[in-house]
Amino acid sequence: MLSDTYLPFAIFAVVSLALPVIVFWLSRYFRPLKVIPKQQETYECGEVPIGEAKIQFHFQYYMFAIIFVAFDLVSIFVILWALVFSDMGDIAKIMLLSFLGILMVGVTYALKKEEIIWI
Amino acid sequence: MDLWSVSYDLTNLLVDIVNFFIYGLGWLIPGSIGEAFDSLGDWLASPGVMRIFTILMEIILLIVVALLNVVTLIWIERKLLARFWDFRGPFYVGPLGYFQNFADGLKFFLKQIITPIKADKFSYFIAPVIFIGSSILILGTIPIGPEFGITDEGTPVPGSVILAFAIFAVAPFSILVAGWAENNKFTLIGGMRSAAQMMSYEIPLLLSVASVIVLAGSFSFVDVVEAQADMWYAVPLFIGFLVFLVCIVAEVERIPFDLPEAEAELVEGWTTEYSGMRFGFFMMTEYVRGYAGCAIAAALFLGGWNGPAIIPDEFWFLIKAYMVFVIFVWIRASLPRIRTDQILDLGWKRLLPLAMLNLVIAVVLKTLGVF
């Protein structure tokens, strides 16, 4: 059963998530707790911070992000295909390889076509 | 070393000691309370509870061993980098400065933790927990020896390769959350860079791993390593090994790919507003991820614990992982940091075709029956 097979790993997950929480909580009894208001200001190299940082950020890799979303799913598919590789017929092997080939052509086209891919 | 039986014996000993007192109390106190103590003792010694406690003991032993390795890796890096840059490195605390890292950890532990008043409190707290927790969780997937890993009564967890990479990929998400929650321009840029970096290395990495899985035909580290008894996969899949090394350096965010915390441009990147033990844990976690990356590289491509039986299997594995880490340090000492658009170009225009070529080589080798 799945929960039985992965039980050690589930316990490991709980332990590893609890570890930082426990250490942060323990350090409360050793570290100084007195807070000076100036300390709590946002750090901006000593200057008085200008404005908020929760802004509409212009991330410049939009095209790559779109290709990534498509390709990420495909890579999961490839890994599953790789697991059962030796049990498959020739057609299944050729099918996925040609699918990957088509995808590569698509990626090359997308990267070539967008002259200014770095928006 | 058989981790399961060692931890089973240790747990058995502990439960025996505890039960000695519990049964003693049950014998001393008459009536229903004494019977309750007796049944508590029986419950502790029952197989189901023993199993849980043994797994806990395994986890503790594994984390301790892994963290000792991590501390050694930090020491190796400090010493080697110092030699590369013509100074001596730490030498005050302990023999050859080995205990310097413990001293640094203690110092971080005693430092004040400052929460910025403008930060988003909940995500500011939860992001490091996810980052650190997920990084420690990777250690659980990697067996150091044939029997030295998280096992359940001797059976290792199946699908550990895929689990390791799934957990590896969680960290950029928590970095993005942390960068946003701190409400600081430097951290925001750092978080966004982390996302860009993840986009560039993830697919070549997974494709080079897929080529290993084609040859090995299993998701389990133990099976993958056993399949390399005759020949390391780094030999037939040399291109894949190179792609994997570049991608794993990007994955663990070391120079030349430490864009999210480019300390020359972004102060300390996404960790700018974190202080005290949180920052100390981030520093340690970087090396936990570095150790995990080296160990995965050793297991997937360098034959894991296969080697002449002069020294125990576990030492072969660690020697290989340390060699990979020395290469990492060498890269760090030699190369400058690259830009965000450069890493995207590198990932999509160079590494991806190479990873595809490598996958085709693996498919041809498997179809011809070489492996």
Short mmCIF file of C-alpha atoms in Angstrom, two decimals:
data_model
loop_
_atom_site.label_atom_id
_atom_site.label_comp_id
_atom_site.label_asym_id
_atom_site.label_seq_id
_atom_site.Cartn_x
_atom_site.Cartn_y
_atom_site.Cartn_z
CA MET A 1 0.00 0.00 0.00
CA LEU A 2 1.21 3.48 -0.83
CA SER A 3 0.93 4.95 2.67
CA ASP A 4 2.66 1.89 4.08
CA THR A 5 5.52 1.94 1.57
CA TYR A 6 6.23 5.63 2.03
CA LEU A 7 5.67 5.72 5.80
CA PRO A 8 9.39 6.23 6.64
CA PHE A 9 9.50 9.09 4.21
CA ALA A 10 6.36 10.68 5.64
CA ILE A 11 7.89 10.60 9.11
CA PHE A 12 11.09 12.08 7.68
CA ALA A 13 9.06 14.92 6.16
CA VAL A 14 7.47 15.72 9.52
CA VAL A 15 10.85 15.62 11.30
CA SER A 16 12.60 17.77 8.72
CA LEU A 17 9.84 20.40 8.74
CA ALA A 18 9.81 20.43 12.54
CA LEU A 19 13.60 20.83 12.81
CA PRO A 20 13.84 24.52 11.76
CA VAL A 21 10.76 25.43 13.78
CA ILE A 22 12.20 23.84 16.92
CA VAL A 23 15.60 25.49 16.46
CA PHE A 24 14.06 28.93 15.88
CA TRP A 25 11.91 28.46 18.96
CA LEU A 26 14.86 27.25 21.07
CA SER A 27 17.06 30.18 20.08
CA ARG A 28 14.42 32.47 21.62
CA TYR A 29 15.85 31.56 25.04
CA PHE A 30 19.42 32.47 24.12
CA ARG A 31 19.26 35.44 21.79
CA PRO A 32 18.62 39.09 22.73
CA LEU A 33 14.95 39.99 22.39
CA LYS A 34 15.01 43.76 22.86
CA VAL A 35 13.93 45.43 19.62
CA ILE A 36 14.95 48.94 18.63
CA PRO A 37 12.46 50.46 16.15
CA LYS A 38 15.25 51.47 13.76
CA GLN A 39 16.23 47.81 13.40
CA GLN A 40 12.88 46.89 11.94
CA GLU A 41 13.14 49.18 8.96
CA THR A 42 13.65 47.75 5.50
CA TYR A 43 17.31 47.52 4.59
CA GLU A 44 18.28 49.65 1.64
CA CYS A 45 22.03 50.14 2.07
CA GLY A 46 21.59 52.67 4.85
CA GLU A 47 19.31 55.02 2.95
CA VAL A 48 15.74 55.71 4.00
CA PRO A 49 13.71 53.19 1.93
CA ILE A 50 11.79 54.71 -0.98
CA GLY A 51 8.30 53.32 -1.49
CA GLU A 52 7.02 49.77 -1.23
CA ALA A 53 8.62 46.70 -2.76
CA LYS A 54 5.31 44.99 -3.47
CA ILE A 55 5.16 46.40 -6.96
CA GLN A 56 4.33 45.08 -10.41
CA PHE A 57 7.71 43.60 -11.19
CA HIS A 58 8.75 43.49 -14.82
CA PHE A 59 10.27 40.05 -15.17
CA GLN A 60 11.83 39.84 -18.55
CA TYR A 61 11.76 36.13 -19.34
CA TYR A 62 8.10 35.76 -20.29
CA MET A 63 8.77 33.77 -23.49
CA PHE A 64 11.00 31.32 -21.66
CA ALA A 65 8.37 30.90 -18.97
CA ILE A 66 5.76 29.92 -21.55
CA ILE A 67 8.03 27.38 -23.22
CA PHE A 68 8.98 26.05 -19.80
CA VAL A 69 5.37 25.33 -18.81
CA ALA A 70 4.90 23.19 -21.92
CA PHE A 71 8.25 21.46 -21.61
CA ASP A 72 7.99 20.68 -17.91
CA LEU A 73 4.98 18.45 -18.46
CA VAL A 74 6.78 16.73 -21.32
CA SER A 75 9.81 16.02 -19.13
CA ILE A 76 7.62 14.23 -16.60
CA PHE A 77 6.21 12.22 -19.49
CA VAL A 78 9.72 11.39 -20.70
CA ILE A 79 10.77 10.17 -17.26
CA LEU A 80 7.77 7.84 -17.02
CA TRP A 81 8.50 6.63 -20.55
CA ALA A 82 12.11 5.99 -19.56
CA LEU A 83 11.03 3.82 -16.62
CA VAL A 84 9.12 1.34 -18.79
CA PHE A 85 11.50 1.64 -21.73
CA SER A 86 12.57 -2.00 -21.99
CA ASP A 87 8.99 -3.29 -21.89
CA MET A 88 7.81 -1.15 -24.80
CA GLY A 89 7.45 -1.93 -28.48
CA ASP A 90 9.50 -0.19 -31.13
CA ILE A 91 6.61 2.03 -32.19
CA ALA A 92 6.20 3.51 -28.70
CA LYS A 93 9.91 4.29 -28.54
CA ILE A 94 9.95 5.97 -31.95
CA MET A 95 6.73 7.86 -31.19
CA LEU A 96 8.12 9.65 -28.15
CA LEU A 97 11.47 10.36 -29.76
CA SER A 98 9.77 11.92 -32.79
CA PHE A 99 7.50 13.86 -30.42
CA LEU A 100 10.58 15.23 -28.68
CA GLY A 101 12.08 16.04 -32.08
CA ILE A 102 8.99 18.04 -33.04
CA LEU A 103 9.15 19.86 -29.71
CA MET A 104 12.80 20.71 -30.29
CA VAL A 105 11.91 22.15 -33.69
CA GLY A 106 9.19 24.18 -31.99
CA VAL A 107 11.57 25.50 -29.31
CA THR A 108 14.21 26.38 -31.89
CA TYR A 109 11.57 28.17 -33.97
CA ALA A 110 10.23 30.08 -30.96
CA LEU A 111 13.68 31.16 -29.83
CA LYS A 112 14.74 32.15 -33.36
CA LYS A 113 11.49 33.89 -34.27
CA GLU A 114 11.43 36.17 -31.26
CA GLU A 115 14.16 38.55 -32.29
CA ILE A 116 13.97 40.35 -28.97
CA ILE A 117 13.20 37.46 -26.64
CA TRP A 118 14.49 39.43 -23.69
CA ILE A 119 11.57 41.82 -23.40
CA MET B 1 26.40 -1.18 7.68
CA ASP B 2 22.75 -2.13 7.96
CA LEU B 3 21.03 1.01 9.18
CA TRP B 4 17.74 -0.72 9.90
CA SER B 5 19.14 -3.41 12.19
CA VAL B 6 21.45 -0.96 13.97
CA SER B 7 18.62 1.43 14.70
CA TYR B 8 16.35 -1.49 15.61
CA ASP B 9 18.87 -2.66 18.21
CA LEU B 10 19.30 0.89 19.54
CA THR B 11 15.54 1.40 19.80
CA ASN B 12 15.13 -1.98 21.43
CA LEU B 13 17.72 -1.02 24.04
CA LEU B 14 16.04 2.33 24.71
CA VAL B 15 12.58 0.77 24.97
CA ASP B 16 13.96 -1.90 27.31
CA ILE B 17 15.43 0.76 29.60
CA VAL B 18 12.19 2.79 29.60
CA ASN B 19 10.10 -0.33 30.10
CA PHE B 20 12.25 -1.34 33.08
CA PHE B 21 11.06 1.79 34.88
CA ILE B 22 7.48 1.53 33.62
CA TYR B 23 7.09 -2.11 34.71
CA GLY B 24 8.83 -1.20 37.96
CA LEU B 25 6.26 1.50 38.63
CA GLY B 26 3.50 -0.94 37.67
CA TRP B 27 4.89 -3.41 40.21
CA LEU B 28 5.23 -0.76 42.95
CA ILE B 29 1.82 0.87 42.54
CA PRO B 30 -1.06 -1.49 43.25
CA GLY B 31 -4.51 -1.37 41.70
CA SER B 32 -5.73 -0.09 38.36
CA ILE B 33 -2.99 2.56 37.95
CA GLY B 34 -0.33 -0.16 38.14
CA GLU B 35 -2.17 -2.17 35.48
CA ALA B 36 -2.28 0.96 33.30
CA PHE B 37 1.52 1.20 33.59
CA ASP B 38 1.83 -2.46 32.62
CA SER B 39 -0.33 -2.00 29.53
CA LEU B 40 1.69 1.13 28.62
CA GLY B 41 4.83 -1.01 28.72
CA ASP B 42 3.19 -3.66 26.53
CA TRP B 43 2.10 -0.96 24.08
CA LEU B 44 5.64 0.42 23.84
CA ALA B 45 7.06 -3.01 23.05
CA SER B 46 4.38 -3.89 20.46
CA PRO B 47 5.66 -4.33 16.85
CA GLY B 48 3.74 -1.38 15.34
CA VAL B 49 5.07 1.15 17.85
CA MET B 50 8.55 -0.35 17.64
CA ARG B 51 8.45 0.13 13.87
CA ILE B 52 7.64 3.85 14.18
CA PHE B 53 10.35 4.36 16.81
CA THR B 54 12.90 2.46 14.72
CA ILE B 55 12.13 4.66 11.73
CA LEU B 56 12.58 7.73 13.95
CA MET B 57 15.92 6.39 15.16
CA GLU B 58 16.96 5.76 11.54
CA ILE B 59 16.04 9.32 10.64
CA ILE B 60 18.04 10.74 13.52
CA LEU B 61 21.11 8.65 12.64
CA LEU B 62 20.82 9.57 8.96
CA ILE B 63 20.46 13.29 9.64
CA VAL B 64 23.42 13.25 12.05
CA VAL B 65 25.63 11.45 9.52
CA ALA B 66 24.53 13.77 6.72
CA LEU B 67 25.08 16.92 8.78
CA LEU B 68 28.56 15.73 9.78
CA ASN B 69 29.28 15.33 6.07
CA VAL B 70 27.88 18.79 5.42
CA VAL B 71 30.13 20.33 8.08
CA THR B 72 33.11 18.52 6.56
CA LEU B 73 32.16 19.84 3.12
CA ILE B 74 32.00 23.43 4.41
CA TRP B 75 35.42 22.94 5.97
CA ILE B 76 36.80 21.48 2.73
CA GLU B 77 35.38 24.39 0.78
CA ARG B 78 36.85 26.97 3.14
CA LYS B 79 40.26 25.36 3.14
CA LEU B 80 40.34 24.79 -0.62
CA LEU B 81 39.04 28.24 -1.51
CA ALA B 82 41.63 29.74 0.80
CA ARG B 83 44.38 27.83 -1.00
CA PHE B 84 43.00 28.87 -4.39
CA TRP B 85 43.02 32.50 -3.28
CA ASP B 86 46.37 32.29 -1.52
CA PHE B 87 45.55 32.40 2.17
CA ARG B 88 45.29 29.74 4.85
CA GLY B 89 41.63 29.50 5.74
CA PRO B 90 40.31 28.77 9.25
CA PHE B 91 42.88 27.40 11.68
CA TYR B 92 42.06 28.74 15.17
CA VAL B 93 39.27 26.43 16.36
CA GLY B 94 40.11 22.79 16.60
CA PRO B 95 42.60 20.77 14.52
CA LEU B 96 43.15 22.53 11.17
CA GLY B 97 40.18 24.76 11.98
CA TYR B 98 37.71 21.89 11.63
CA PHE B 99 35.47 23.17 14.44
CA GLN B 100 35.23 26.68 12.99
CA ASN B 101 31.81 25.81 11.52
CA PHE B 102 30.47 24.71 14.89
CA ALA B 103 31.68 28.01 16.36
CA ASP B 104 29.97 29.92 13.54
CA GLY B 105 26.77 27.97 14.11
CA LEU B 106 26.82 28.78 17.81
CA LYS B 107 27.37 32.44 17.01
CA PHE B 108 24.39 32.51 14.64
CA PHE B 109 22.32 30.75 17.28
CA LEU B 110 22.99 33.56 19.77
CA LYS B 111 22.27 36.41 17.32
CA GLN B 112 19.13 38.49 17.45
CA ILE B 113 16.35 37.73 14.96
CA ILE B 114 14.92 40.90 13.46
CA THR B 115 11.61 40.87 11.62
CA PRO B 116 11.13 43.90 9.35
CA ILE B 117 8.00 45.82 10.27
CA LYS B 118 6.86 45.98 6.66
CA ALA B 119 7.27 42.25 6.03
CA ASP B 120 4.38 39.89 5.44
CA LYS B 121 4.62 38.05 8.77
CA PHE B 122 3.19 34.65 7.86
CA SER B 123 5.03 34.09 4.59
CA TYR B 124 8.16 35.62 6.11
CA PHE B 125 8.07 32.85 8.72
CA ILE B 126 6.90 29.97 6.53
CA ALA B 127 9.30 30.44 3.60
CA PRO B 128 12.52 29.51 5.47
CA VAL B 129 10.75 26.56 7.07
CA ILE B 130 9.82 25.23 3.62
CA PHE B 131 13.30 25.93 2.24
CA ILE B 132 15.20 24.33 5.10
CA GLY B 133 12.73 21.49 5.65
CA SER B 134 12.62 20.49 2.00
CA SER B 135 16.41 20.63 1.74
CA ILE B 136 16.84 18.33 4.73
CA LEU B 137 14.14 16.08 3.29
CA ILE B 138 16.32 15.44 0.20
CA LEU B 139 18.86 13.75 2.47
CA GLY B 140 16.29 11.08 3.30
CA THR B 141 16.04 9.91 -0.29
CA ILE B 142 19.75 9.29 -0.82
CA PRO B 143 21.19 6.02 0.51
CA ILE B 144 24.90 6.25 1.30
CA GLY B 145 25.40 2.50 1.15
CA PRO B 146 23.36 -0.46 -0.08
CA GLU B 147 21.67 -0.70 3.32
CA PHE B 148 22.46 2.74 4.70
CA GLY B 149 19.33 4.67 3.78
CA ILE B 150 15.78 5.15 4.93
CA THR B 151 14.40 1.63 4.87
CA ASP B 152 11.31 -0.03 6.20
CA GLU B 153 12.34 -3.38 7.66
CA GLY B 154 15.15 -3.53 5.14
CA THR B 155 13.14 -2.49 2.08
CA PRO B 156 14.28 0.89 0.72
CA VAL B 157 11.73 3.49 -0.29
CA PRO B 158 10.91 2.96 -3.99
CA GLY B 159 10.97 5.86 -6.41
CA SER B 160 13.65 7.70 -4.47
CA VAL B 161 15.25 9.27 -7.57
CA ILE B 162 12.05 10.93 -8.64
CA LEU B 163 11.30 11.96 -5.04
CA ALA B 164 14.72 13.58 -4.69
CA PHE B 165 14.23 15.73 -7.79
CA ALA B 166 10.65 16.59 -6.86
CA ILE B 167 11.81 17.89 -3.48
CA PHE B 168 14.81 19.65 -5.01
CA ALA B 169 12.43 21.69 -7.15
CA VAL B 170 10.45 23.01 -4.15
CA ALA B 171 13.17 25.45 -3.05
CA PRO B 172 12.84 28.08 -5.84
CA PHE B 173 9.18 28.42 -4.90
CA SER B 174 10.04 29.15 -1.27
CA ILE B 175 12.76 31.58 -2.39
CA LEU B 176 10.19 33.45 -4.49
CA VAL B 177 7.79 33.56 -1.53
CA ALA B 178 10.56 34.76 0.81
CA GLY B 179 11.71 37.41 -1.64
CA TRP B 180 8.22 38.80 -1.92
CA ALA B 181 7.38 38.56 1.78
CA GLU B 182 10.42 40.54 2.94
CA ASN B 183 9.15 43.63 1.13
CA ASN B 184 12.57 44.71 -0.01
CA LYS B 185 13.63 45.48 -3.57
CA PHE B 186 16.79 43.41 -3.42
CA THR B 187 14.99 40.33 -2.18
CA LEU B 188 12.24 40.69 -4.78
CA ILE B 189 14.80 40.75 -7.58
CA GLY B 190 16.55 37.76 -5.99
CA GLY B 191 13.34 35.75 -5.88
CA MET B 192 12.52 36.54 -9.49
CA ARG B 193 16.01 35.52 -10.55
CA SER B 194 15.56 32.23 -8.72
CA ALA B 195 12.46 31.55 -10.81
CA ALA B 196 14.35 32.40 -14.01
CA GLN B 197 17.16 30.09 -13.01
CA MET B 198 14.78 27.24 -12.26
CA MET B 199 13.26 27.63 -15.72
CA SER B 200 16.61 27.25 -17.42
CA TYR B 201 18.13 24.25 -15.66
CA GLU B 202 15.15 22.08 -14.73
CA ILE B 203 14.49 20.50 -18.13
CA PRO B 204 18.06 19.58 -19.12
CA LEU B 205 18.48 18.17 -15.60
CA LEU B 206 15.39 15.98 -15.84
CA LEU B 207 16.27 14.83 -19.36
CA SER B 208 19.77 13.77 -18.31
CA VAL B 209 18.24 11.90 -15.38
CA ALA B 210 15.77 10.29 -17.79
CA SER B 211 18.69 8.92 -19.82
CA VAL B 212 20.04 7.25 -16.69
CA ILE B 213 16.62 5.79 -15.96
CA VAL B 214 16.40 4.46 -19.52
CA LEU B 215 19.59 2.49 -18.92
CA ALA B 216 18.80 1.40 -15.35
CA GLY B 217 15.05 0.85 -15.72
CA SER B 218 14.24 1.79 -12.15
CA PHE B 219 13.40 4.82 -10.01
CA SER B 220 15.24 3.54 -6.97
CA PHE B 221 18.76 4.74 -6.12
CA VAL B 222 19.68 1.24 -4.94
CA ASP B 223 18.73 -0.33 -8.28
CA VAL B 224 20.39 2.44 -10.30
CA VAL B 225 23.64 1.94 -8.41
CA GLU B 226 23.46 -1.85 -8.62
CA ALA B 227 23.03 -1.52 -12.40
CA GLN B 228 26.37 0.31 -12.58
CA ALA B 229 28.37 -2.56 -11.13
CA ASP B 230 30.14 -3.19 -14.46
CA MET B 231 30.46 0.31 -15.83
CA TRP B 232 29.75 3.80 -14.53
CA TYR B 233 27.09 5.64 -16.48
CA ALA B 234 29.44 8.62 -16.71
CA VAL B 235 31.35 6.73 -19.40
CA PRO B 236 28.63 6.00 -22.00
CA LEU B 237 26.60 9.08 -21.02
CA PHE B 238 29.51 11.49 -20.79
CA ILE B 239 27.53 14.36 -22.35
CA GLY B 240 24.71 13.71 -19.91
CA PHE B 241 27.16 13.77 -17.00
CA LEU B 242 28.48 17.18 -18.04
CA VAL B 243 24.93 18.54 -18.50
CA PHE B 244 23.96 17.10 -15.14
CA LEU B 245 26.95 18.69 -13.41
CA VAL B 246 26.20 22.14 -14.85
CA CYS B 247 22.52 21.81 -13.95
CA ILE B 248 23.17 20.57 -10.43
CA VAL B 249 25.51 23.50 -9.79
CA ALA B 250 22.63 25.75 -10.89
CA GLU B 251 20.21 23.74 -8.78
CA VAL B 252 22.19 24.18 -5.57
CA GLU B 253 22.83 27.84 -6.41
CA ARG B 254 26.57 28.00 -6.30
CA ILE B 255 28.85 30.31 -8.21
CA PRO B 256 28.68 30.77 -11.24
CA PHE B 257 24.92 30.29 -10.91
CA ASP B 258 24.18 31.97 -7.58
CA LEU B 259 22.04 34.68 -9.18
CA PRO B 260 19.39 34.77 -6.41
CA GLU B 261 21.98 35.91 -3.89
CA ALA B 262 24.47 37.80 -5.99
CA GLU B 263 26.21 39.52 -3.10
CA ALA B 264 28.00 41.99 -5.37
CA GLU B 265 24.76 43.33 -6.85
CA LEU B 266 21.90 42.49 -4.47
CA VAL B 267 23.49 42.90 -1.00
CA GLU B 268 22.73 39.29 0.06
CA GLY B 269 20.00 38.57 -2.50
CA TRP B 270 16.85 36.96 -1.21
CA THR B 271 18.26 36.45 2.31
CA THR B 272 18.88 40.17 2.90
CA GLU B 273 16.23 40.68 5.58
CA TYR B 274 16.81 37.40 7.40
CA SER B 275 19.03 37.51 10.45
CA GLY B 276 20.27 35.36 13.29
CA MET B 277 19.65 31.64 13.22
CA ARG B 278 17.49 31.91 10.11
CA PHE B 279 20.41 33.25 8.13
CA GLY B 280 22.68 30.67 9.72
CA PHE B 281 20.33 27.92 8.64
CA PHE B 282 20.25 29.31 5.10
CA MET B 283 24.03 29.13 4.95
CA MET B 284 23.96 25.55 6.23
CA THR B 285 21.11 24.60 3.90
CA GLU B 286 23.10 25.73 0.89
CA TYR B 287 25.67 23.12 1.78
CA VAL B 288 23.03 20.53 2.62
CA ARG B 289 21.80 21.00 -0.94
CA GLY B 290 25.37 20.92 -2.19
CA TYR B 291 25.98 17.63 -0.41
CA ALA B 292 22.71 16.22 -1.75
CA GLY B 293 23.63 17.30 -5.29
CA CYS B 294 27.09 15.71 -5.05
CA ALA B 295 25.62 12.53 -3.59
CA ILE B 296 23.02 12.31 -6.38
CA ALA B 297 25.72 12.87 -9.01
CA ALA B 298 27.83 10.13 -7.44
CA ALA B 299 24.87 7.74 -7.26
CA LEU B 300 23.50 8.33 -10.77
CA PHE B 301 26.69 8.66 -12.80
CA LEU B 302 29.75 7.62 -10.81
CA GLY B 303 28.70 4.16 -9.71
CA GLY B 304 27.65 5.04 -6.18
CA TRP B 305 29.11 2.60 -3.66
CA ASN B 306 30.60 0.25 -6.25
CA GLY B 307 34.32 -0.18 -5.79
CA PRO B 308 37.02 -2.61 -4.68
CA ALA B 309 36.17 -4.01 -1.27
CA ILE B 310 39.25 -2.56 0.45
CA ILE B 311 37.16 -0.02 2.35
CA PRO B 312 33.45 -0.18 3.24
CA ASP B 313 30.89 0.70 0.55
CA GLU B 314 29.80 3.84 2.36
CA PHE B 315 33.30 5.29 2.16
CA TRP B 316 33.45 4.72 -1.59
CA PHE B 317 30.22 6.64 -1.94
CA LEU B 318 31.43 9.52 0.22
CA ILE B 319 34.80 9.68 -1.57
CA LYS B 320 33.01 10.02 -4.91
CA ALA B 321 30.63 12.66 -3.52
CA TYR B 322 33.54 14.61 -2.06
CA MET B 323 35.39 14.47 -5.39
CA VAL B 324 32.35 16.00 -7.11
CA PHE B 325 32.26 18.68 -4.43
CA VAL B 326 35.93 19.48 -4.99
CA ILE B 327 35.05 20.06 -8.66
CA PHE B 328 32.31 22.43 -7.48
CA VAL B 329 34.80 24.36 -5.35
CA TRP B 330 37.23 24.50 -8.24
CA ILE B 331 34.47 25.92 -10.48
CA ARG B 332 33.60 28.44 -7.79
CA ALA B 333 37.18 29.61 -7.47
CA SER B 334 37.62 29.95 -11.22
CA LEU B 335 34.48 31.40 -12.78
CA PRO B 336 32.65 34.73 -12.49
CA ARG B 337 28.90 34.94 -11.93
CA ILE B 338 26.78 35.04 -15.09
CA ARG B 339 23.75 37.19 -15.93
CA THR B 340 20.10 36.14 -15.91
CA ASP B 341 19.69 36.25 -19.69
CA GLN B 342 22.94 34.33 -20.09
CA ILE B 343 21.73 31.46 -17.92
CA LEU B 344 18.43 31.30 -19.83
CA ASP B 345 20.33 31.20 -23.13
CA LEU B 346 22.71 28.58 -21.75
CA GLY B 347 19.86 26.40 -20.53
CA TRP B 348 17.65 26.56 -23.59
CA LYS B 349 20.13 26.87 -26.45
CA ARG B 350 23.07 24.79 -25.27
CA LEU B 351 22.13 22.37 -22.48
CA LEU B 352 18.72 21.33 -23.82
CA PRO B 353 19.99 20.09 -27.25
CA LEU B 354 22.89 18.36 -25.50
CA ALA B 355 20.52 16.65 -23.07
CA MET B 356 18.35 15.53 -26.02
CA LEU B 357 21.41 14.13 -27.79
CA ASN B 358 22.34 12.31 -24.61
CA LEU B 359 18.85 10.83 -24.33
CA VAL B 360 19.09 9.56 -27.91
CA ILE B 361 22.49 7.99 -27.13
CA ALA B 362 20.97 6.25 -24.10
CA VAL B 363 18.03 4.99 -26.17
CA VAL B 364 20.35 3.64 -28.88
CA LEU B 365 22.58 1.92 -26.31
CA LYS B 366 19.60 0.32 -24.60
CA THR B 367 18.00 -0.77 -27.88
CA LEU B 368 21.23 -2.32 -29.14
CA GLY B 369 21.39 -4.27 -25.90
CA VAL B 370 24.71 -2.87 -24.66
CA PHE B 371 23.15 -2.31 -21.22
#
